Coordinates of C-alpha atoms and ligand atoms in Angstrom, one line a residue:
M1 CA -7.4 -26.5 17.0
V2 CA -6.2 -23.3 15.3
V3 CA -4.1 -23.9 12.2
A4 CA -2.5 -20.6 10.7
V5 CA -2.3 -19.9 7.0
P6 CA 0.1 -21.5 6.2
T7 CA 1.3 -23.3 9.5
A8 CA 3.2 -21.0 12.0
V9 CA 4.5 -18.6 9.8
N10 CA 1.8 -16.1 9.9
P11 CA 1.9 -14.7 13.5
T12 CA -1.6 -13.8 14.1
P13 CA -3.7 -16.1 13.1
T14 CA -6.3 -13.8 11.7
F15 CA -6.7 -16.2 8.4
H16 CA -7.0 -20.1 9.9
Y17 CA -8.6 -23.3 9.3
D18 CA -11.2 -24.8 11.4
D19 CA -11.3 -28.6 12.4
A20 CA -13.6 -29.1 9.2
G21 CA -10.6 -27.7 6.7
Y22 CA -12.9 -24.5 6.1
M23 CA -10.6 -21.2 5.9
V24 CA -11.9 -18.8 8.7
V25 CA -11.2 -15.2 9.2
E26 CA -11.2 -13.7 12.4
G27 CA -14.6 -15.6 13.5
V28 CA -16.1 -16.3 10.2
R29 CA -15.8 -18.8 7.6
V30 CA -15.0 -17.8 4.2
R31 CA -17.5 -20.0 2.7
D32 CA -20.2 -18.6 4.2
I33 CA -19.3 -15.3 2.9
Q34 CA -19.0 -16.6 -1.0
D35 CA -22.5 -18.3 -0.1
A36 CA -24.0 -15.3 1.3
L37 CA -22.5 -13.2 -1.7
G38 CA -23.7 -15.5 -4.3
E39 CA -21.6 -16.0 -7.7
E40 CA -22.4 -12.5 -9.3
A41 CA -20.1 -11.3 -6.4
S42 CA -17.0 -13.2 -7.3
P43 CA -14.0 -13.0 -7.0
F44 CA -14.1 -10.7 -4.2
Y45 CA -11.7 -9.5 -1.4
V46 CA -11.8 -10.2 2.3
Y47 CA -9.9 -7.8 5.1
S48 CA -9.4 -8.7 8.8
K49 CA -9.8 -6.0 10.7
A50 CA -7.9 -7.5 13.5
Q51 CA -5.1 -8.0 11.5
I52 CA -4.7 -4.1 10.3
S53 CA -5.0 -3.4 14.2
A54 CA -2.2 -5.7 15.0
N55 CA -0.2 -4.1 12.3
Y56 CA -0.3 -0.9 13.2
E57 CA 0.3 -1.2 17.0
A58 CA 3.2 -2.9 15.9
Y59 CA 4.4 0.4 14.3
R60 CA 2.8 1.9 17.7
A61 CA 4.8 -0.2 19.7
A62 CA 7.6 0.1 18.3
L63 CA 7.8 4.1 18.0
D64 CA 7.1 4.1 21.8
G65 CA 9.4 6.9 23.2
V66 CA 9.7 8.7 19.8
D67 CA 7.6 11.7 18.4
A68 CA 6.3 10.3 15.5
I69 CA 3.8 9.6 12.9
I70 CA 2.3 7.1 11.4
G71 CA 1.2 7.8 7.9
Y72 CA -0.7 5.7 6.2
A73 CA -0.1 5.0 2.2
I74 CA -3.4 5.1 0.9
K75 CA -2.4 4.0 -2.4
A76 CA -1.7 0.5 -0.8
N77 CA -5.5 0.4 0.0
N78 CA -8.1 3.2 -0.7
N79 CA -10.9 1.1 0.5
K80 CA -12.9 4.0 3.0
A81 CA -13.6 1.2 6.1
V82 CA -9.9 0.9 5.9
V83 CA -8.5 4.3 6.0
K84 CA -11.2 5.2 8.4
H85 CA -10.4 2.2 10.7
L86 CA -6.7 3.4 10.6
A87 CA -7.4 7.1 11.2
G88 CA -9.2 5.7 14.5
L89 CA -6.2 4.1 15.4
G90 CA -4.6 7.3 15.5
A91 CA -2.8 6.9 11.6
G92 CA -1.8 10.0 9.5
A93 CA -2.2 9.8 5.7
V94 CA 0.2 9.5 2.8
L95 CA -1.4 11.1 -0.3
V96 CA -0.6 10.9 -4.1
S97 CA -3.5 12.1 -5.1
G98 CA -5.9 14.7 -5.0
A99 CA -8.7 12.1 -4.8
E100 CA -6.8 10.7 -2.0
L101 CA -7.0 13.9 -0.3
R102 CA -10.5 14.0 -0.2
L103 CA -10.9 10.4 1.0
A104 CA -8.1 11.0 3.6
M105 CA -10.7 14.1 4.9
E106 CA -13.7 12.4 4.5
A107 CA -12.6 9.3 6.3
G108 CA -11.2 11.9 9.5
M109 CA -8.2 11.8 9.1
D110 CA -6.2 14.9 10.6
T111 CA -4.9 16.8 7.8
S112 CA -2.1 18.2 9.3
R113 CA -0.7 14.6 10.1
T114 CA -0.2 14.0 6.5
V115 CA 1.8 14.2 4.0
F116 CA 1.1 14.7 0.0
N117 CA 3.7 13.1 -2.4
G118 CA 4.7 12.6 -6.0
N119 CA 6.7 14.0 -9.2
G120 CA 3.5 15.2 -10.7
K121 CA 0.8 17.2 -8.4
T122 CA -0.7 19.1 -10.4
P123 CA -1.8 23.1 -9.6
A124 CA -5.6 21.9 -8.6
E125 CA -4.6 19.4 -6.0
L126 CA -1.4 21.6 -4.8
R127 CA -3.9 24.5 -3.9
A128 CA -6.1 21.8 -2.1
A129 CA -3.2 20.5 -0.2
V130 CA -2.1 24.1 0.6
R131 CA -5.5 24.6 2.1
S132 CA -5.5 21.9 4.4
Q133 CA -2.3 22.2 5.7
C134 CA -1.0 18.7 4.6
L135 CA 2.7 18.7 4.5
I136 CA 4.0 18.6 1.2
N137 CA 7.2 17.1 -0.4
V138 CA 8.9 18.9 -3.2
D139 CA 10.4 16.6 -6.0
S140 CA 11.5 19.0 -8.5
E141 CA 12.5 22.7 -9.1
F142 CA 9.5 23.2 -11.3
D143 CA 7.1 21.6 -8.1
A144 CA 8.7 23.7 -5.9
A145 CA 7.8 26.7 -7.9
H146 CA 4.3 25.0 -8.3
I147 CA 3.9 25.2 -4.3
A148 CA 4.8 28.6 -4.3
D149 CA 2.2 29.5 -6.6
A150 CA -0.5 27.6 -5.1
A151 CA 0.7 28.9 -1.3
R152 CA 0.4 32.7 -2.8
A153 CA -3.2 31.7 -4.6
E154 CA -4.5 30.5 -1.3
G155 CA -3.0 33.3 0.8
L156 CA -1.6 30.1 3.3
P157 CA 2.3 29.2 3.7
A158 CA 3.2 25.8 2.3
N159 CA 5.1 23.4 4.8
V160 CA 6.8 21.5 2.7
L161 CA 9.6 18.2 3.0
I162 CA 12.2 18.1 0.6
R163 CA 12.3 14.6 -0.8
I164 CA 16.0 13.4 -1.0
N165 CA 17.3 10.6 -3.0
P166 CA 19.3 8.8 -0.7
D167 CA 20.8 6.8 -3.3
V168 CA 20.5 3.4 -1.4
D169 CA 20.0 0.4 -3.2
P170 CA 16.6 -0.9 -1.8
E171 CA 17.6 -4.2 -3.2
V172 CA 13.9 -4.8 -4.9
H173 CA 12.1 -4.8 -8.4
A174 CA 13.3 -2.1 -10.7
Y175 CA 9.4 -1.2 -11.1
V176 CA 9.0 -0.4 -7.0
S177 CA 12.5 1.1 -6.8
T178 CA 12.3 4.6 -6.1
G179 CA 15.1 6.0 -3.8
L180 CA 18.1 5.8 -6.8
A181 CA 20.3 8.7 -8.0
N182 CA 18.4 8.4 -11.5
S183 CA 14.9 7.7 -10.1
K184 CA 12.0 9.6 -11.5
F185 CA 11.1 11.0 -7.9
G186 CA 13.0 13.2 -5.7
I187 CA 15.6 16.1 -6.0
R188 CA 18.8 16.5 -7.4
N189 CA 21.0 15.9 -4.2
S190 CA 23.5 18.3 -5.6
H191 CA 21.0 20.7 -6.1
L192 CA 19.9 20.8 -2.5
Q193 CA 21.8 24.4 -2.1
W194 CA 19.3 26.0 -4.8
F195 CA 16.3 24.1 -2.9
L196 CA 17.2 26.1 0.4
D197 CA 18.1 29.0 -1.3
Y198 CA 14.5 28.9 -3.0
I199 CA 12.7 28.1 -0.3
R200 CA 14.1 31.1 1.9
D201 CA 13.8 33.5 -0.7
A202 CA 10.0 32.5 -1.1
G203 CA 9.6 34.0 2.7
D204 CA 7.8 32.2 5.6
D205 CA 4.4 33.4 4.5
V206 CA 4.9 31.2 1.5
L207 CA 7.5 28.2 2.0
R208 CA 8.5 26.9 5.0
L209 CA 10.9 24.3 5.0
A210 CA 9.6 21.7 7.8
G211 CA 11.6 18.2 7.0
V212 CA 13.1 16.2 4.7
H213 CA 11.8 12.9 3.0
S214 CA 12.9 10.0 1.6
H215 CA 11.2 7.1 0.1
L216 CA 13.6 4.1 -1.1
G217 CA 11.0 1.7 -2.6
S218 CA 8.7 -0.9 -1.1
T219 CA 9.1 -4.9 -0.6
I220 CA 12.1 -4.0 1.5
K221 CA 13.6 -7.1 3.3
K222 CA 16.9 -5.6 4.9
V223 CA 16.9 -3.3 8.0
S224 CA 20.4 -2.2 7.2
I225 CA 19.0 -0.1 4.1
F226 CA 16.6 2.1 6.2
K227 CA 19.8 2.1 8.4
D228 CA 21.8 3.8 6.1
A229 CA 19.1 5.8 4.2
A230 CA 18.6 7.6 7.8
D231 CA 22.0 8.3 8.2
I232 CA 22.4 10.0 5.1
M233 CA 18.9 12.1 5.6
L234 CA 20.6 13.1 9.0
G235 CA 23.8 14.2 7.1
F236 CA 21.5 16.1 5.4
V237 CA 19.6 18.0 8.2
N238 CA 22.7 18.6 9.8
T239 CA 23.9 20.6 6.8
I240 CA 20.6 22.5 6.2
R241 CA 20.8 23.0 10.1
E242 CA 24.4 24.1 9.6
G243 CA 23.7 26.5 6.6
G244 CA 21.8 29.1 9.4
A245 CA 18.1 29.2 9.6
A246 CA 15.6 26.6 9.5
P247 CA 13.4 27.8 12.2
H248 CA 10.6 25.6 11.1
L249 CA 12.5 22.2 10.3
R250 CA 11.1 19.1 12.7
Y251 CA 10.6 16.0 10.2
L252 CA 12.5 13.1 9.5
N253 CA 10.5 11.6 6.7
I254 CA 11.7 7.8 6.3
G255 CA 9.3 6.6 3.7
G256 CA 7.5 3.3 4.1
G257 CA 8.6 -0.2 2.1
L258 CA 8.9 -2.4 4.6
G259 CA 8.1 -5.7 2.9
I260 CA 6.0 -8.4 4.1
D261 CA 6.2 -12.4 3.8
Y262 CA 4.6 -13.0 1.1
E263 CA 6.3 -16.7 -0.1
R264 CA 5.3 -18.0 3.9
V265 CA 8.2 -20.3 4.1
G266 CA 9.0 -19.2 7.3
E267 CA 11.4 -16.5 6.3
E268 CA 12.4 -14.4 8.8
L269 CA 11.7 -10.7 8.0
P270 CA 12.3 -7.5 9.9
S271 CA 9.4 -6.0 11.9
P272 CA 8.5 -2.6 12.3
A273 CA 10.3 -2.6 15.7
D274 CA 13.6 -4.1 14.3
L275 CA 13.3 -1.5 11.9
I276 CA 13.1 1.0 14.2
N277 CA 15.6 0.0 16.7
T278 CA 18.2 0.1 13.9
I279 CA 17.6 3.9 13.3
R280 CA 16.4 4.9 17.1
P281 CA 19.4 6.6 18.1
Q282 CA 19.7 8.5 15.2
L283 CA 15.9 9.7 15.6
L284 CA 16.2 10.4 19.3
A285 CA 20.0 12.2 18.6
G286 CA 18.6 14.6 15.8
G287 CA 15.1 16.0 18.1
L288 CA 13.1 15.6 15.1
T289 CA 9.8 14.3 15.1
V290 CA 10.1 11.0 12.7
I291 CA 7.6 10.3 9.7
M292 CA 7.3 6.5 8.4
E293 CA 4.7 6.4 5.8
P294 CA 4.2 2.2 5.9
G295 CA 1.1 0.9 3.1
R296 CA 1.8 -3.0 2.3
S297 CA 3.4 -3.6 5.9
L298 CA -0.1 -2.1 7.2
V299 CA -2.8 -4.2 5.1
G300 CA -0.9 -6.5 3.3
N301 CA -1.4 -9.5 5.1
A302 CA -5.0 -8.3 6.4
G303 CA -6.9 -8.9 2.9
A304 CA -6.8 -12.2 0.6
L305 CA -8.7 -12.4 -3.0
V306 CA -11.4 -15.0 -2.9
S307 CA -11.9 -16.9 -6.2
R308 CA -13.9 -19.4 -7.2
V309 CA -12.8 -22.3 -9.1
I310 CA -14.4 -22.7 -12.6
G311 CA -12.6 -26.2 -13.9
V312 CA -9.3 -27.9 -14.0
K313 CA -7.7 -29.4 -17.4
T314 CA -4.2 -30.5 -18.4
N315 CA -2.1 -29.3 -21.3
G316 CA 1.1 -30.9 -22.0
S317 CA 2.2 -31.7 -18.3
T318 CA 1.0 -28.2 -17.0
R319 CA -2.4 -28.8 -15.0
F320 CA -3.9 -25.8 -14.5
I321 CA -6.8 -24.4 -12.0
V322 CA -9.1 -22.1 -13.9
T323 CA -10.8 -19.5 -11.3
D324 CA -12.7 -16.4 -11.9
G325 CA -10.5 -14.4 -10.7
S326 CA -7.5 -12.9 -13.1
M327 CA -5.3 -10.5 -13.5
S328 CA -8.0 -7.9 -13.8
E329 CA -9.1 -8.1 -10.4
L330 CA -5.5 -8.8 -9.0
I331 CA -2.1 -7.7 -11.4
R332 CA 0.9 -8.1 -9.3
P333 CA 1.8 -11.5 -10.5
A334 CA 1.4 -10.6 -14.0
L335 CA 2.7 -6.8 -13.7
Y336 CA 6.1 -7.2 -11.5
D337 CA 5.9 -11.2 -11.9
A338 CA 5.0 -11.4 -8.0
Y339 CA 4.4 -14.2 -5.4
M340 CA 1.8 -14.3 -3.9
Y341 CA 1.0 -17.6 -1.6
I342 CA -2.6 -19.2 -2.4
A343 CA -5.0 -21.4 -0.2
A344 CA -7.9 -23.7 -0.9
T345 CA -10.8 -22.2 1.3
E346 CA -12.1 -25.8 1.7
P347 CA -11.3 -29.0 1.9
G348 CA -10.4 -31.1 -1.7
G349 CA -9.3 -34.1 -3.2
E350 CA -5.4 -35.5 -3.6
T351 CA -3.0 -32.4 -3.7
G352 CA -1.4 -31.8 -7.2
V353 CA 0.9 -29.8 -8.8
F354 CA -1.1 -26.6 -10.4
D355 CA -0.9 -23.7 -12.3
V356 CA -3.9 -21.3 -11.1
V357 CA -5.1 -18.8 -14.4
G358 CA -7.8 -16.6 -15.0
P359 CA -10.1 -16.4 -17.8
V360 CA -8.4 -13.1 -19.2
C361 CA -7.0 -13.6 -22.9
E362 CA -3.2 -13.1 -21.9
S363 CA -0.8 -15.3 -21.4
S364 CA 0.4 -13.2 -18.4
D365 CA -3.1 -13.7 -16.6
F366 CA -1.9 -16.2 -13.7
L367 CA -2.4 -16.0 -10.2
G368 CA 0.5 -18.3 -9.5
K369 CA 2.5 -20.9 -10.9
G370 CA 3.8 -24.8 -9.9
R371 CA 1.6 -24.5 -6.7
S372 CA 0.8 -27.6 -4.8
L373 CA -3.0 -27.6 -3.5
P374 CA -5.6 -30.4 -3.1
L375 CA -7.7 -31.0 -6.4
P376 CA -10.4 -28.1 -6.3
A377 CA -14.3 -29.5 -6.7
E378 CA -15.9 -26.3 -9.4
G379 CA -17.1 -23.8 -7.2
S380 CA -14.8 -24.3 -4.5
G381 CA -12.7 -21.1 -3.2
L382 CA -9.1 -20.3 -3.3
A383 CA -7.7 -17.4 -1.9
V384 CA -4.5 -15.5 -3.1
M385 CA -3.3 -14.6 0.4
D386 CA -1.3 -10.9 1.7
A387 CA -4.0 -9.5 -1.0
G388 CA -4.7 -6.1 1.2
A389 CA -2.0 -4.7 -0.2
Y390 CA -1.6 -2.9 -4.0
C391 CA -4.4 -5.2 -5.0
H392 CA -7.3 -4.1 -5.5
V393 CA -6.7 -0.4 -6.0
M394 CA -5.0 -2.1 -9.4
A395 CA -7.7 -3.5 -10.7
S396 CA -9.2 -2.7 -14.0
N397 CA -12.0 -3.6 -16.2
Y398 CA -9.8 -5.1 -18.7
N399 CA -12.2 -8.1 -20.4
M400 CA -14.9 -6.0 -18.9
K401 CA -14.5 -8.0 -15.6
R402 CA -15.7 -5.7 -13.0
L403 CA -14.2 -4.2 -10.4
P404 CA -14.7 -6.9 -7.0
T405 CA -16.9 -6.3 -3.8
E406 CA -15.0 -6.1 -0.7
V407 CA -15.9 -7.1 2.4
L408 CA -14.6 -6.7 6.0
V409 CA -15.0 -9.4 8.7
D410 CA -14.5 -8.1 12.5
G411 CA -14.5 -10.6 14.8
D412 CA -17.5 -13.2 14.1
E413 CA -19.5 -10.8 11.9
W414 CA -18.7 -9.2 8.4
R415 CA -20.2 -6.8 5.8
I416 CA -19.7 -5.2 2.5
V417 CA -17.4 -2.3 2.5
R418 CA -17.3 -1.6 -1.1
K419 CA -19.8 -3.0 -3.4
G420 CA -18.8 -4.8 -6.7
Q421 CA -19.4 -2.9 -10.3
T422 CA -22.3 -4.4 -12.3
Y423 CA -22.6 -4.6 -15.7
E424 CA -24.7 -1.0 -15.6
D425 CA -21.6 0.3 -13.6
L426 CA -19.7 0.0 -16.6
M427 CA -21.7 1.4 -19.1
L428 CA -22.5 5.0 -17.0
G429 CA -20.0 6.7 -19.2
Y430 CA -22.4 6.0 -22.0
E431 CA -25.2 8.0 -20.5
G432 CA -26.7 10.9 -22.2
L433 CA -24.4 10.0 -25.4
D434 CA -25.5 9.0 -28.3
V435 CA -23.5 5.9 -29.0
Ligands
PLP1 C1 4.1 3.9 -1.8 C2 4.8 4.7 -0.8 C3 4.8 4.6 0.3 C4 4.2 3.2 0.8 O1 4.6 1.9 0.8 P1 4.9 0.8 1.0 O2 6.0 -0.5 0.8 O3 3.7 0.0 0.8 O4 5.1 0.9 2.6 C5 5.1 5.0 1.0 N1 5.7 6.8 0.8 C6 5.8 7.2 -0.7 C7 6.5 8.6 -0.8 C8 5.0 6.1 -1.5 O5 5.7 6.8 -2.8

C-alpha cells in the first residue's frame, strides 16, 4: 500500500510510507540514507528527481500549443544536479546574479532562453549577461543606462524586457510581494515612454526591446491575480506597438510565483494548467512568446529537510521536540512565519502535540509549532516537507552550523549531489592569514 505524506494531498506520491511505517522517497527509505550518511551529515536535504520531472511536465503540458519558455528561477534551489536535470528537460533559466549565470552555463542551460533579473545588477554582471546573450530586464533609469554601457563595452546588442509593475496585489506575505506600485522592483509605469525613447535612442546595435516582464510575488494562490496582471501587461504591449516601431518585441514574461500546498490539508491550489488556461486567450491573441518563471512550484514539493531528534522536553504546558535541524539550515518559519508540514520518517510512540525546535540560540528558531506527531525516539528522523525551494539556498553558518549535504533520489537509487560543509570548510577563510 502506498500512502502519500500526508494521505491524498500529494498527487504524485514520491514521498510516501511503506507498510512498516517508514518514509520512502521514490524507492528509497529515508532511514537508509540517514544511516549511510551518519550523524556527521545530519540534517540533510533529500530531493526526488521524479517529482521535479512531474512538476516540469505539468507546466510543459499546460503550455501545449503556446510558444513558450519555461524559465526555472534558479534562486529557489541552485543545486547543480537540479539545474542540470531541469536543463535536460528543456527549461530555460531565470537569473538574479552573475554567479547564477555561471552555474546555468555550467549546467548546460541555453542562455538564449534565460532572463537576467534584478534591481541592482552590477556592471560586471551586465557585461557577462550581454556576452552570453541573455534576455535582460530593465528595472530602472540607471539600470537602462548600465545595460547600454555593458552592450557598448561588449560590442553586442542587449535584448531587454521592460519590468513593469502591474500593481496587482498578489495577496501574499509582504516580504514576497514584488509587483505593487511602491515595490523596489521594476519601473515607474507612468515613465514608460521615457524607457521606450531611451531604448530607441540608444540604437539597435545597443538596446533592443524584446518584450515586457512582470513578477507579482511568490506563494500566489489565486489564478485571477495572474489573469489581471496578464491583461494589464497586454495593455502595455498594445500601447508599445501602437506607439510605432518595436520590431523586436516578442516576449510576454509573466513571472513566477505560483504557490504550493505547504499546509497539506487538501486545499485546492491552482495548477499550472489552471493558471495558463486563465490567460491562454490573451497569450494567443498577442501573437507573443510567453515566458514563465516558476521556482517554488517546480522544486518546492520535491525536497525535504531530514533532521535527527536530539530529545524531547516539556516546559510549562509546551512539549518540545529538539532536533539537530534549525533555522540555520531552514529559515522560512523564522523569517516569514511560514508553515511547513513536518512528518516523522519512521514509526514512533503515542501521538502528541509538539513544538519542533532547533538548537540555535534564538527563540525564532523553530521549524513548526503545535504539531501532531508520534512521540519520537532519540536519533529518529523528522522531515520538514516541501523544502525543495528557498530552503537550502537560504541556509547559513549561524551558530557555526554547516551547510547541509544534499541528496538526490532517482528511482531505487540515491546519491550525494552536494557535500555538506565540514569544520575545515568553515576555517578556509582564515587560510594564509595571521589570525
Ligand atoms: C523569485 C522570482 C521568480 C520565482 O518565483 P517563485 O515564487 O519561486 O515561482 C520568478 N521571477 C522573478 C523575477 C523572481 O524574482
